[in-house]
C-alpha cells in the first residue's frame, strides 16, 4: 500500500543552523502539507502546498520557514536558522483521490540544541 | 476561530470495557472529521474518516459518529484491549480550507 515517507527520522542540530526535512508524498497526490507537534502539545498546521505554490499557511510559518517541491517526488521543509523552540515532531501529509483525507508520514523528530 | 476539543484528556479502563471518546468542533461548515491513534513518540495512524454527508463509519471494533448540528463526534471502542492503549486524536477540516485542525487528544490506558 502506498505511503508517505519522511527522512530523516531524527535530526539533531545546533541553534542557528539550517535544516531541511524531506518527505516523499504518495505518487499521485496533489496537495501536500506540513504539521508540527511540540512534545506534549497538539498537532499544529504549518503550511499547505498545491500546484507548486503555498495555498495556505499558519502564523507559525514565518520567514524562517520555506517549502519546496524540487522534483516530481520530494517535498521539503526548510528552517533557515533554527531556534530551541523549533524542537518538535514534524509531519508531512498528502491528499489523494478522496477529497481532504490526508495521509501522514511517520514524522521527523527535530531536536535543536 | 476553528477549535477542536477532546474530553476527557485521559481515561483509564479495565480490559473488556466498551468506551466512548468525545470530540467537539466549533465550525458547522465541517467537511470531514478524521480519528487518529498516536503511540508515544510515534506518528499518526488513521483510524476512521467521516465525510460531512455521512453519519458514521465502522472498522472492526471501532465506530465513529458525526453530528454536525451539535458539533460533536464520538469514537466508540468495543471490548477494549491493552493494545488499544494510546492517545486518540480527532481532526476536522472545513469547506474552503485544506488544513486539519487537531484536538488535544485523549490518552487511553486499558488495564489488563
JSON list of N, CA, C and O in Angstrom, two decimals, chain B residues 22-81:
[
{"chain": "B", "resi": 22, "resn": "UNK", "atom": "N", "xyz": [-14.85, 11.52, 23.12]},
{"chain": "B", "resi": 22, "resn": "UNK", "atom": "CA", "xyz": [-15.62, 12.62, 22.58]},
{"chain": "B", "resi": 22, "resn": "UNK", "atom": "C", "xyz": [-14.74, 13.67, 21.90]},
{"chain": "B", "resi": 22, "resn": "UNK", "atom": "O", "xyz": [-13.62, 13.95, 22.34]},
{"chain": "B", "resi": 23, "resn": "UNK", "atom": "N", "xyz": [-15.28, 14.25, 20.86]},
{"chain": "B", "resi": 23, "resn": "UNK", "atom": "CA", "xyz": [-14.60, 15.29, 20.10]},
{"chain": "B", "resi": 23, "resn": "UNK", "atom": "C", "xyz": [-15.64, 16.36, 19.75]},
{"chain": "B", "resi": 23, "resn": "UNK", "atom": "O", "xyz": [-16.69, 16.04, 19.20]},
{"chain": "B", "resi": 24, "resn": "UNK", "atom": "N", "xyz": [-15.36, 17.61, 20.11]},
{"chain": "B", "resi": 24, "resn": "UNK", "atom": "CA", "xyz": [-16.27, 18.71, 19.79]},
{"chain": "B", "resi": 24, "resn": "UNK", "atom": "C", "xyz": [-15.57, 19.70, 18.88]},
{"chain": "B", "resi": 24, "resn": "UNK", "atom": "O", "xyz": [-14.38, 19.98, 19.05]},
{"chain": "B", "resi": 25, "resn": "UNK", "atom": "N", "xyz": [-16.30, 20.23, 17.91]},
{"chain": "B", "resi": 25, "resn": "UNK", "atom": "CA", "xyz": [-15.73, 21.20, 16.98]},
{"chain": "B", "resi": 25, "resn": "UNK", "atom": "C", "xyz": [-16.65, 22.41, 16.87]},
{"chain": "B", "resi": 25, "resn": "UNK", "atom": "O", "xyz": [-17.86, 22.30, 17.07]},
{"chain": "B", "resi": 26, "resn": "UNK", "atom": "N", "xyz": [-16.07, 23.55, 16.56]},
{"chain": "B", "resi": 26, "resn": "UNK", "atom": "CA", "xyz": [-16.84, 24.80, 16.61]},
{"chain": "B", "resi": 26, "resn": "UNK", "atom": "C", "xyz": [-17.43, 25.21, 15.26]},
{"chain": "B", "resi": 26, "resn": "UNK", "atom": "O", "xyz": [-18.41, 25.94, 15.23]},
{"chain": "B", "resi": 27, "resn": "UNK", "atom": "N", "xyz": [-16.84, 24.76, 14.17]},
{"chain": "B", "resi": 27, "resn": "UNK", "atom": "CA", "xyz": [-17.27, 25.24, 12.87]},
{"chain": "B", "resi": 27, "resn": "UNK", "atom": "C", "xyz": [-18.30, 24.28, 12.27]},
{"chain": "B", "resi": 27, "resn": "UNK", "atom": "O", "xyz": [-17.99, 23.12, 12.03]},
{"chain": "B", "resi": 28, "resn": "UNK", "atom": "N", "xyz": [-19.49, 24.76, 12.01]},
{"chain": "B", "resi": 28, "resn": "UNK", "atom": "CA", "xyz": [-20.55, 23.92, 11.48]},
{"chain": "B", "resi": 28, "resn": "UNK", "atom": "C", "xyz": [-20.33, 23.56, 10.01]},
{"chain": "B", "resi": 28, "resn": "UNK", "atom": "O", "xyz": [-20.93, 22.62, 9.49]},
{"chain": "B", "resi": 29, "resn": "UNK", "atom": "N", "xyz": [-19.44, 24.30, 9.34]},
{"chain": "B", "resi": 29, "resn": "UNK", "atom": "CA", "xyz": [-19.17, 24.01, 7.92]},
{"chain": "B", "resi": 29, "resn": "UNK", "atom": "C", "xyz": [-18.09, 22.95, 7.77]},
{"chain": "B", "resi": 29, "resn": "UNK", "atom": "O", "xyz": [-17.23, 23.05, 6.91]},
{"chain": "B", "resi": 30, "resn": "UNK", "atom": "N", "xyz": [-18.19, 21.93, 8.60]},
{"chain": "B", "resi": 30, "resn": "UNK", "atom": "CA", "xyz": [-17.19, 20.88, 8.58]},
{"chain": "B", "resi": 30, "resn": "UNK", "atom": "C", "xyz": [-17.28, 20.11, 7.28]},
{"chain": "B", "resi": 30, "resn": "UNK", "atom": "O", "xyz": [-18.37, 19.86, 6.76]},
{"chain": "B", "resi": 31, "resn": "UNK", "atom": "N", "xyz": [-16.10, 19.74, 6.73]},
{"chain": "B", "resi": 31, "resn": "UNK", "atom": "CA", "xyz": [-16.10, 18.94, 5.52]},
{"chain": "B", "resi": 31, "resn": "UNK", "atom": "C", "xyz": [-15.88, 17.47, 5.85]},
{"chain": "B", "resi": 31, "resn": "UNK", "atom": "O", "xyz": [-16.56, 16.60, 5.34]},
{"chain": "B", "resi": 32, "resn": "UNK", "atom": "N", "xyz": [-14.89, 17.20, 6.67]},
{"chain": "B", "resi": 32, "resn": "UNK", "atom": "CA", "xyz": [-14.75, 15.85, 7.19]},
{"chain": "B", "resi": 32, "resn": "UNK", "atom": "C", "xyz": [-14.10, 15.85, 8.55]},
{"chain": "B", "resi": 32, "resn": "UNK", "atom": "O", "xyz": [-13.56, 16.87, 8.99]},
{"chain": "B", "resi": 33, "resn": "UNK", "atom": "N", "xyz": [-14.19, 14.72, 9.21]},
{"chain": "B", "resi": 33, "resn": "UNK", "atom": "CA", "xyz": [-13.57, 14.55, 10.52]},
{"chain": "B", "resi": 33, "resn": "UNK", "atom": "C", "xyz": [-12.85, 13.21, 10.52]},
{"chain": "B", "resi": 33, "resn": "UNK", "atom": "O", "xyz": [-13.38, 12.21, 10.04]},
{"chain": "B", "resi": 34, "resn": "UNK", "atom": "N", "xyz": [-11.63, 13.21, 11.02]},
{"chain": "B", "resi": 34, "resn": "UNK", "atom": "CA", "xyz": [-10.81, 12.01, 10.99]},
{"chain": "B", "resi": 34, "resn": "UNK", "atom": "C", "xyz": [-10.31, 11.70, 12.39]},
{"chain": "B", "resi": 34, "resn": "UNK", "atom": "O", "xyz": [-9.92, 12.60, 13.14]},
{"chain": "B", "resi": 35, "resn": "UNK", "atom": "N", "xyz": [-10.34, 10.44, 12.74]},
{"chain": "B", "resi": 35, "resn": "UNK", "atom": "CA", "xyz": [-9.79, 9.97, 14.01]},
{"chain": "B", "resi": 35, "resn": "UNK", "atom": "C", "xyz": [-8.46, 9.29, 13.77]},
{"chain": "B", "resi": 35, "resn": "UNK", "atom": "O", "xyz": [-8.30, 8.51, 12.82]},
{"chain": "B", "resi": 36, "resn": "UNK", "atom": "N", "xyz": [-7.50, 9.58, 14.66]},
{"chain": "B", "resi": 36, "resn": "UNK", "atom": "CA", "xyz": [-6.16, 9.02, 14.57]},
{"chain": "B", "resi": 36, "resn": "UNK", "atom": "C", "xyz": [-5.79, 8.39, 15.91]},
{"chain": "B", "resi": 36, "resn": "UNK", "atom": "O", "xyz": [-6.29, 8.77, 16.97]},
{"chain": "B", "resi": 37, "resn": "UNK", "atom": "N", "xyz": [-4.84, 7.49, 15.81]},
{"chain": "B", "resi": 37, "resn": "UNK", "atom": "CA", "xyz": [-4.22, 6.92, 17.00]},
{"chain": "B", "resi": 37, "resn": "UNK", "atom": "C", "xyz": [-2.75, 7.32, 16.97]},
{"chain": "B", "resi": 37, "resn": "UNK", "atom": "O", "xyz": [-2.11, 7.31, 15.90]},
{"chain": "B", "resi": 38, "resn": "UNK", "atom": "N", "xyz": [-2.22, 7.69, 18.14]},
{"chain": "B", "resi": 38, "resn": "UNK", "atom": "CA", "xyz": [-0.80, 8.03, 18.23]},
{"chain": "B", "resi": 38, "resn": "UNK", "atom": "C", "xyz": [-0.19, 7.32, 19.43]},
{"chain": "B", "resi": 38, "resn": "UNK", "atom": "O", "xyz": [-0.61, 7.54, 20.57]},
{"chain": "B", "resi": 39, "resn": "UNK", "atom": "N", "xyz": [0.79, 6.47, 19.18]},
{"chain": "B", "resi": 39, "resn": "UNK", "atom": "CA", "xyz": [1.54, 5.83, 20.25]},
{"chain": "B", "resi": 39, "resn": "UNK", "atom": "C", "xyz": [2.65, 6.77, 20.69]},
{"chain": "B", "resi": 39, "resn": "UNK", "atom": "O", "xyz": [3.11, 7.62, 19.90]},
{"chain": "B", "resi": 40, "resn": "UNK", "atom": "N", "xyz": [3.13, 6.65, 21.92]},
{"chain": "B", "resi": 40, "resn": "UNK", "atom": "CA", "xyz": [4.13, 7.60, 22.45]},
{"chain": "B", "resi": 40, "resn": "UNK", "atom": "C", "xyz": [5.34, 7.76, 21.54]},
{"chain": "B", "resi": 40, "resn": "UNK", "atom": "O", "xyz": [5.98, 6.77, 21.17]},
{"chain": "B", "resi": 41, "resn": "UNK", "atom": "N", "xyz": [5.64, 8.98, 21.17]},
{"chain": "B", "resi": 41, "resn": "UNK", "atom": "CA", "xyz": [6.80, 9.28, 20.35]},
{"chain": "B", "resi": 41, "resn": "UNK", "atom": "C", "xyz": [6.69, 8.84, 18.90]},
{"chain": "B", "resi": 41, "resn": "UNK", "atom": "O", "xyz": [7.67, 8.89, 18.17]},
{"chain": "B", "resi": 42, "resn": "UNK", "atom": "N", "xyz": [5.50, 8.44, 18.51]},
{"chain": "B", "resi": 42, "resn": "UNK", "atom": "CA", "xyz": [5.32, 7.90, 17.16]},
{"chain": "B", "resi": 42, "resn": "UNK", "atom": "C", "xyz": [4.45, 8.79, 16.29]},
{"chain": "B", "resi": 42, "resn": "UNK", "atom": "O", "xyz": [4.00, 9.86, 16.71]},
{"chain": "B", "resi": 43, "resn": "UNK", "atom": "N", "xyz": [4.20, 8.31, 15.07]},
{"chain": "B", "resi": 43, "resn": "UNK", "atom": "CA", "xyz": [3.40, 9.06, 14.13]},
{"chain": "B", "resi": 43, "resn": "UNK", "atom": "C", "xyz": [1.91, 8.87, 14.33]},
{"chain": "B", "resi": 43, "resn": "UNK", "atom": "O", "xyz": [1.46, 8.34, 15.34]},
{"chain": "B", "resi": 44, "resn": "UNK", "atom": "N", "xyz": [1.16, 9.31, 13.32]},
{"chain": "B", "resi": 44, "resn": "UNK", "atom": "CA", "xyz": [-0.30, 9.30, 13.37]},
{"chain": "B", "resi": 44, "resn": "UNK", "atom": "C", "xyz": [-0.82, 8.14, 12.52]},
{"chain": "B", "resi": 44, "resn": "UNK", "atom": "O", "xyz": [-0.52, 8.08, 11.33]},
{"chain": "B", "resi": 45, "resn": "UNK", "atom": "N", "xyz": [-1.61, 7.28, 13.14]},
{"chain": "B", "resi": 45, "resn": "UNK", "atom": "CA", "xyz": [-2.24, 6.18, 12.41]},
{"chain": "B", "resi": 45, "resn": "UNK", "atom": "C", "xyz": [-3.69, 6.52, 12.20]},
{"chain": "B", "resi": 45, "resn": "UNK", "atom": "O", "xyz": [-4.44, 6.72, 13.16]},
{"chain": "B", "resi": 46, "resn": "UNK", "atom": "N", "xyz": [-4.11, 6.62, 10.93]},
{"chain": "B", "resi": 46, "resn": "UNK", "atom": "CA", "xyz": [-5.51, 6.94, 10.65]},
{"chain": "B", "resi": 46, "resn": "UNK", "atom": "C", "xyz": [-6.41, 5.77, 11.03]},
{"chain": "B", "resi": 46, "resn": "UNK", "atom": "O", "xyz": [-6.13, 4.62, 10.71]},
{"chain": "B", "resi": 47, "resn": "UNK", "atom": "N", "xyz": [-7.49, 6.08, 11.73]},
{"chain": "B", "resi": 47, "resn": "UNK", "atom": "CA", "xyz": [-8.44, 5.04, 12.14]},
{"chain": "B", "resi": 47, "resn": "UNK", "atom": "C", "xyz": [-9.71, 5.09, 11.29]},
{"chain": "B", "resi": 47, "resn": "UNK", "atom": "O", "xyz": [-10.09, 4.10, 10.67]},
{"chain": "B", "resi": 48, "resn": "UNK", "atom": "N", "xyz": [-10.36, 6.24, 11.28]},
{"chain": "B", "resi": 48, "resn": "UNK", "atom": "CA", "xyz": [-11.62, 6.38, 10.56]},
{"chain": "B", "resi": 48, "resn": "UNK", "atom": "C", "xyz": [-11.75, 7.80, 10.04]},
{"chain": "B", "resi": 48, "resn": "UNK", "atom": "O", "xyz": [-11.35, 8.75, 10.71]},
{"chain": "B", "resi": 49, "resn": "UNK", "atom": "N", "xyz": [-12.33, 7.92, 8.86]},
{"chain": "B", "resi": 49, "resn": "UNK", "atom": "CA", "xyz": [-12.65, 9.22, 8.26]},
{"chain": "B", "resi": 49, "resn": "UNK", "atom": "C", "xyz": [-14.15, 9.28, 8.04]},
{"chain": "B", "resi": 49, "resn": "UNK", "atom": "O", "xyz": [-14.72, 8.35, 7.47]},
{"chain": "B", "resi": 50, "resn": "UNK", "atom": "N", "xyz": [-14.77, 10.36, 8.50]},
{"chain": "B", "resi": 50, "resn": "UNK", "atom": "CA", "xyz": [-16.19, 10.56, 8.25]},
{"chain": "B", "resi": 50, "resn": "UNK", "atom": "C", "xyz": [-16.35, 11.82, 7.42]},
{"chain": "B", "resi": 50, "resn": "UNK", "atom": "O", "xyz": [-15.94, 12.91, 7.86]},
{"chain": "B", "resi": 51, "resn": "UNK", "atom": "N", "xyz": [-16.94, 11.69, 6.27]},
{"chain": "B", "resi": 51, "resn": "UNK", "atom": "CA", "xyz": [-17.22, 12.87, 5.46]},
{"chain": "B", "resi": 51, "resn": "UNK", "atom": "C", "xyz": [-18.51, 13.51, 5.95]},
{"chain": "B", "resi": 51, "resn": "UNK", "atom": "O", "xyz": [-19.34, 12.86, 6.61]},
{"chain": "B", "resi": 52, "resn": "UNK", "atom": "N", "xyz": [-18.70, 14.78, 5.62]},
{"chain": "B", "resi": 52, "resn": "UNK", "atom": "CA", "xyz": [-19.83, 15.54, 6.18]},
{"chain": "B", "resi": 52, "resn": "UNK", "atom": "C", "xyz": [-21.18, 14.96, 5.80]},
{"chain": "B", "resi": 52, "resn": "UNK", "atom": "O", "xyz": [-22.17, 15.16, 6.51]},
{"chain": "B", "resi": 53, "resn": "UNK", "atom": "N", "xyz": [-21.23, 14.23, 4.69]},
{"chain": "B", "resi": 53, "resn": "UNK", "atom": "CA", "xyz": [-22.50, 13.65, 4.25]},
{"chain": "B", "resi": 53, "resn": "UNK", "atom": "C", "xyz": [-22.81, 12.34, 4.97]},
{"chain": "B", "resi": 53, "resn": "UNK", "atom": "O", "xyz": [-23.90, 11.78, 4.81]},
{"chain": "B", "resi": 54, "resn": "UNK", "atom": "N", "xyz": [-21.84, 11.85, 5.76]},
{"chain": "B", "resi": 54, "resn": "UNK", "atom": "CA", "xyz": [-22.02, 10.58, 6.47]},
{"chain": "B", "resi": 54, "resn": "UNK", "atom": "C", "xyz": [-22.32, 10.84, 7.94]},
{"chain": "B", "resi": 54, "resn": "UNK", "atom": "O", "xyz": [-21.99, 11.90, 8.48]},
{"chain": "B", "resi": 55, "resn": "UNK", "atom": "N", "xyz": [-22.91, 9.85, 8.57]},
{"chain": "B", "resi": 55, "resn": "UNK", "atom": "CA", "xyz": [-23.20, 9.96, 10.00]},
{"chain": "B", "resi": 55, "resn": "UNK", "atom": "C", "xyz": [-22.28, 9.08, 10.83]},
{"chain": "B", "resi": 55, "resn": "UNK", "atom": "O", "xyz": [-22.06, 9.36, 12.01]},
{"chain": "B", "resi": 56, "resn": "UNK", "atom": "N", "xyz": [-21.79, 8.00, 10.22]},
{"chain": "B", "resi": 56, "resn": "UNK", "atom": "CA", "xyz": [-20.89, 7.15, 10.98]},
{"chain": "B", "resi": 56, "resn": "UNK", "atom": "C", "xyz": [-20.06, 6.28, 10.05]},
{"chain": "B", "resi": 56, "resn": "UNK", "atom": "O", "xyz": [-20.38, 6.11, 8.87]},
{"chain": "B", "resi": 57, "resn": "UNK", "atom": "N", "xyz": [-18.98, 5.76, 10.63]},
{"chain": "B", "resi": 57, "resn": "UNK", "atom": "CA", "xyz": [-18.11, 4.83, 9.95]},
{"chain": "B", "resi": 57, "resn": "UNK", "atom": "C", "xyz": [-17.68, 3.77, 10.95]},
{"chain": "B", "resi": 57, "resn": "UNK", "atom": "O", "xyz": [-17.53, 4.06, 12.14]},
{"chain": "B", "resi": 58, "resn": "UNK", "atom": "N", "xyz": [-17.47, 2.56, 10.44]},
{"chain": "B", "resi": 58, "resn": "UNK", "atom": "CA", "xyz": [-17.10, 1.45, 11.32]},
{"chain": "B", "resi": 58, "resn": "UNK", "atom": "C", "xyz": [-15.89, 0.73, 10.74]},
{"chain": "B", "resi": 58, "resn": "UNK", "atom": "O", "xyz": [-15.78, 0.57, 9.52]},
{"chain": "B", "resi": 59, "resn": "UNK", "atom": "N", "xyz": [-15.00, 0.31, 11.64]},
{"chain": "B", "resi": 59, "resn": "UNK", "atom": "CA", "xyz": [-13.88, -0.53, 11.26]},
{"chain": "B", "resi": 59, "resn": "UNK", "atom": "C", "xyz": [-13.56, -1.44, 12.43]},
{"chain": "B", "resi": 59, "resn": "UNK", "atom": "O", "xyz": [-13.08, -1.00, 13.48]},
{"chain": "B", "resi": 60, "resn": "UNK", "atom": "N", "xyz": [-13.90, -2.70, 12.27]},
{"chain": "B", "resi": 60, "resn": "UNK", "atom": "CA", "xyz": [-13.64, -3.66, 13.35]},
{"chain": "B", "resi": 60, "resn": "UNK", "atom": "C", "xyz": [-14.36, -3.28, 14.62]},
{"chain": "B", "resi": 60, "resn": "UNK", "atom": "O", "xyz": [-15.59, -3.11, 14.64]},
{"chain": "B", "resi": 61, "resn": "UNK", "atom": "N", "xyz": [-13.60, -3.12, 15.69]},
{"chain": "B", "resi": 61, "resn": "UNK", "atom": "CA", "xyz": [-14.19, -2.76, 16.99]},
{"chain": "B", "resi": 61, "resn": "UNK", "atom": "C", "xyz": [-14.42, -1.26, 17.16]},
{"chain": "B", "resi": 61, "resn": "UNK", "atom": "O", "xyz": [-14.86, -0.82, 18.22]},
{"chain": "B", "resi": 62, "resn": "UNK", "atom": "N", "xyz": [-14.12, -0.50, 16.14]},
{"chain": "B", "resi": 62, "resn": "UNK", "atom": "CA", "xyz": [-14.24, 0.95, 16.21]},
{"chain": "B", "resi": 62, "resn": "UNK", "atom": "C", "xyz": [-15.45, 1.44, 15.44]},
{"chain": "B", "resi": 62, "resn": "UNK", "atom": "O", "xyz": [-15.73, 0.96, 14.34]},
{"chain": "B", "resi": 63, "resn": "UNK", "atom": "N", "xyz": [-16.14, 2.41, 16.03]},
{"chain": "B", "resi": 63, "resn": "UNK", "atom": "CA", "xyz": [-17.25, 3.07, 15.35]},
{"chain": "B", "resi": 63, "resn": "UNK", "atom": "C", "xyz": [-17.17, 4.55, 15.65]},
{"chain": "B", "resi": 63, "resn": "UNK", "atom": "O", "xyz": [-17.09, 4.95, 16.81]},
{"chain": "B", "resi": 64, "resn": "UNK", "atom": "N", "xyz": [-17.18, 5.36, 14.60]},
{"chain": "B", "resi": 64, "resn": "UNK", "atom": "CA", "xyz": [-17.14, 6.80, 14.79]},
{"chain": "B", "resi": 64, "resn": "UNK", "atom": "C", "xyz": [-18.41, 7.41, 14.24]},
{"chain": "B", "resi": 64, "resn": "UNK", "atom": "O", "xyz": [-18.89, 7.01, 13.17]},
{"chain": "B", "resi": 65, "resn": "UNK", "atom": "N", "xyz": [-18.96, 8.35, 14.96]},
{"chain": "B", "resi": 65, "resn": "UNK", "atom": "CA", "xyz": [-20.18, 9.04, 14.53]},
{"chain": "B", "resi": 65, "resn": "UNK", "atom": "C", "xyz": [-19.91, 10.53, 14.39]},
{"chain": "B", "resi": 65, "resn": "UNK", "atom": "O", "xyz": [-18.97, 11.06, 14.98]},
{"chain": "B", "resi": 66, "resn": "UNK", "atom": "N", "xyz": [-20.73, 11.17, 13.59]},
{"chain": "B", "resi": 66, "resn": "UNK", "atom": "CA", "xyz": [-20.61, 12.61, 13.37]},
{"chain": "B", "resi": 66, "resn": "UNK", "atom": "C", "xyz": [-21.98, 13.25, 13.45]},
{"chain": "B", "resi": 66, "resn": "UNK", "atom": "O", "xyz": [-22.91, 12.82, 12.76]},
{"chain": "B", "resi": 67, "resn": "UNK", "atom": "N", "xyz": [-22.11, 14.26, 14.29]},
{"chain": "B", "resi": 67, "resn": "UNK", "atom": "CA", "xyz": [-23.34, 15.04, 14.40]},
{"chain": "B", "resi": 67, "resn": "UNK", "atom": "C", "xyz": [-22.98, 16.50, 14.18]},
{"chain": "B", "resi": 67, "resn": "UNK", "atom": "O", "xyz": [-22.52, 17.18, 15.10]},
{"chain": "B", "resi": 68, "resn": "UNK", "atom": "N", "xyz": [-23.18, 16.97, 12.96]},
{"chain": "B", "resi": 68, "resn": "UNK", "atom": "CA", "xyz": [-22.78, 18.35, 12.64]},
{"chain": "B", "resi": 68, "resn": "UNK", "atom": "C", "xyz": [-23.62, 19.38, 13.39]},
{"chain": "B", "resi": 68, "resn": "UNK", "atom": "O", "xyz": [-23.12, 20.43, 13.77]},
{"chain": "B", "resi": 69, "resn": "UNK", "atom": "N", "xyz": [-24.90, 19.06, 13.63]},
{"chain": "B", "resi": 69, "resn": "UNK", "atom": "CA", "xyz": [-25.77, 20.04, 14.27]},
{"chain": "B", "resi": 69, "resn": "UNK", "atom": "C", "xyz": [-25.33, 20.35, 15.69]},
{"chain": "B", "resi": 69, "resn": "UNK", "atom": "O", "xyz": [-25.45, 21.49, 16.16]},
{"chain": "B", "resi": 70, "resn": "UNK", "atom": "N", "xyz": [-24.80, 19.35, 16.37]},
{"chain": "B", "resi": 70, "resn": "UNK", "atom": "CA", "xyz": [-24.34, 19.57, 17.74]},
{"chain": "B", "resi": 70, "resn": "UNK", "atom": "C", "xyz": [-22.84, 19.83, 17.80]},
{"chain": "B", "resi": 70, "resn": "UNK", "atom": "O", "xyz": [-22.31, 20.13, 18.87]},
{"chain": "B", "resi": 71, "resn": "UNK", "atom": "N", "xyz": [-22.14, 19.70, 16.69]},
{"chain": "B", "resi": 71, "resn": "UNK", "atom": "CA", "xyz": [-20.70, 19.92, 16.68]},
{"chain": "B", "resi": 71, "resn": "UNK", "atom": "C", "xyz": [-19.93, 18.86, 17.43]},
{"chain": "B", "resi": 71, "resn": "UNK", "atom": "O", "xyz": [-18.96, 19.16, 18.11]},
{"chain": "B", "resi": 72, "resn": "UNK", "atom": "N", "xyz": [-20.37, 17.60, 17.29]},
{"chain": "B", "resi": 72, "resn": "UNK", "atom": "CA", "xyz": [-19.74, 16.53, 18.04]},
{"chain": "B", "resi": 72, "resn": "UNK", "atom": "C", "xyz": [-19.47, 15.30, 17.19]},
{"chain": "B", "resi": 72, "resn": "UNK", "atom": "O", "xyz": [-20.22, 14.97, 16.28]},
{"chain": "B", "resi": 73, "resn": "UNK", "atom": "N", "xyz": [-18.39, 14.63, 17.55]},
{"chain": "B", "resi": 73, "resn": "UNK", "atom": "CA", "xyz": [-18.09, 13.31, 17.01]},
{"chain": "B", "resi": 73, "resn": "UNK", "atom": "C", "xyz": [-17.70, 12.42, 18.18]},
{"chain": "B", "resi": 73, "resn": "UNK", "atom": "O", "xyz": [-17.11, 12.89, 19.15]},
{"chain": "B", "resi": 74, "resn": "UNK", "atom": "N", "xyz": [-18.06, 11.16, 18.09]},
{"chain": "B", "resi": 74, "resn": "UNK", "atom": "CA", "xyz": [-17.66, 10.21, 19.12]},
{"chain": "B", "resi": 74, "resn": "UNK", "atom": "C", "xyz": [-16.96, 9.02, 18.48]},
{"chain": "B", "resi": 74, "resn": "UNK", "atom": "O", "xyz": [-17.29, 8.63, 17.36]},
{"chain": "B", "resi": 75, "resn": "UNK", "atom": "N", "xyz": [-15.99, 8.50, 19.18]},
{"chain": "B", "resi": 75, "resn": "UNK", "atom": "CA", "xyz": [-15.32, 7.27, 18.79]},
{"chain": "B", "resi": 75, "resn": "UNK", "atom": "C", "xyz": [-15.64, 6.22, 19.83]},
{"chain": "B", "resi": 75, "resn": "UNK", "atom": "O", "xyz": [-15.31, 6.37, 21.01]},
{"chain": "B", "resi": 76, "resn": "UNK", "atom": "N", "xyz": [-16.30, 5.17, 19.39]},
{"chain": "B", "resi": 76, "resn": "UNK", "atom": "CA", "xyz": [-16.71, 4.08, 20.26]},
{"chain": "B", "resi": 76, "resn": "UNK", "atom": "C", "xyz": [-15.74, 2.92, 20.05]},
{"chain": "B", "resi": 76, "resn": "UNK", "atom": "O", "xyz": [-15.50, 2.50, 18.91]},
{"chain": "B", "resi": 77, "resn": "UNK", "atom": "N", "xyz": [-15.17, 2.43, 21.15]},
{"chain": "B", "resi": 77, "resn": "UNK", "atom": "CA", "xyz": [-14.27, 1.28, 21.09]},
{"chain": "B", "resi": 77, "resn": "UNK", "atom": "C", "xyz": [-14.92, 0.16, 21.87]},
{"chain": "B", "resi": 77, "resn": "UNK", "atom": "O", "xyz": [-15.19, 0.28, 23.07]},
{"chain": "B", "resi": 78, "resn": "UNK", "atom": "N", "xyz": [-15.19, -0.93, 21.19]},
{"chain": "B", "resi": 78, "resn": "UNK", "atom": "CA", "xyz": [-15.83, -2.08, 21.83]},
{"chain": "B", "resi": 78, "resn": "UNK", "atom": "C", "xyz": [-14.79, -3.04, 22.37]},
{"chain": "B", "resi": 78, "resn": "UNK", "atom": "O", "xyz": [-13.72, -3.22, 21.78]},
{"chain": "B", "resi": 79, "resn": "UNK", "atom": "N", "xyz": [-15.10, -3.63, 23.49]},
{"chain": "B", "resi": 79, "resn": "UNK", "atom": "CA", "xyz": [-14.28, -4.69, 24.08]},
{"chain": "B", "resi": 79, "resn": "UNK", "atom": "C", "xyz": [-12.80, -4.30, 24.10]},
{"chain": "B", "resi": 79, "resn": "UNK", "atom": "O", "xyz": [-11.95, -4.92, 23.46]},
{"chain": "B", "resi": 80, "resn": "UNK", "atom": "N", "xyz": [-12.51, -3.24, 24.81]},
{"chain": "B", "resi": 80, "resn": "UNK", "atom": "CA", "xyz": [-11.15, -2.68, 24.80]},
{"chain": "B", "resi": 80, "resn": "UNK", "atom": "C", "xyz": [-10.10, -3.70, 25.23]},
{"chain": "B", "resi": 80, "resn": "UNK", "atom": "O", "xyz": [-10.36, -4.60, 26.04]},
{"chain": "B", "resi": 81, "resn": "UNK", "atom": "N", "xyz": [-8.89, -3.52, 24.67]},
{"chain": "B", "resi": 81, "resn": "UNK", "atom": "CA", "xyz": [-7.77, -4.41, 24.93]},
{"chain": "B", "resi": 81, "resn": "UNK", "atom": "C", "xyz": [-6.55, -3.58, 25.34]},
{"chain": "B", "resi": 81, "resn": "UNK", "atom": "O", "xyz": [-6.46, -2.41, 24.96]}
]
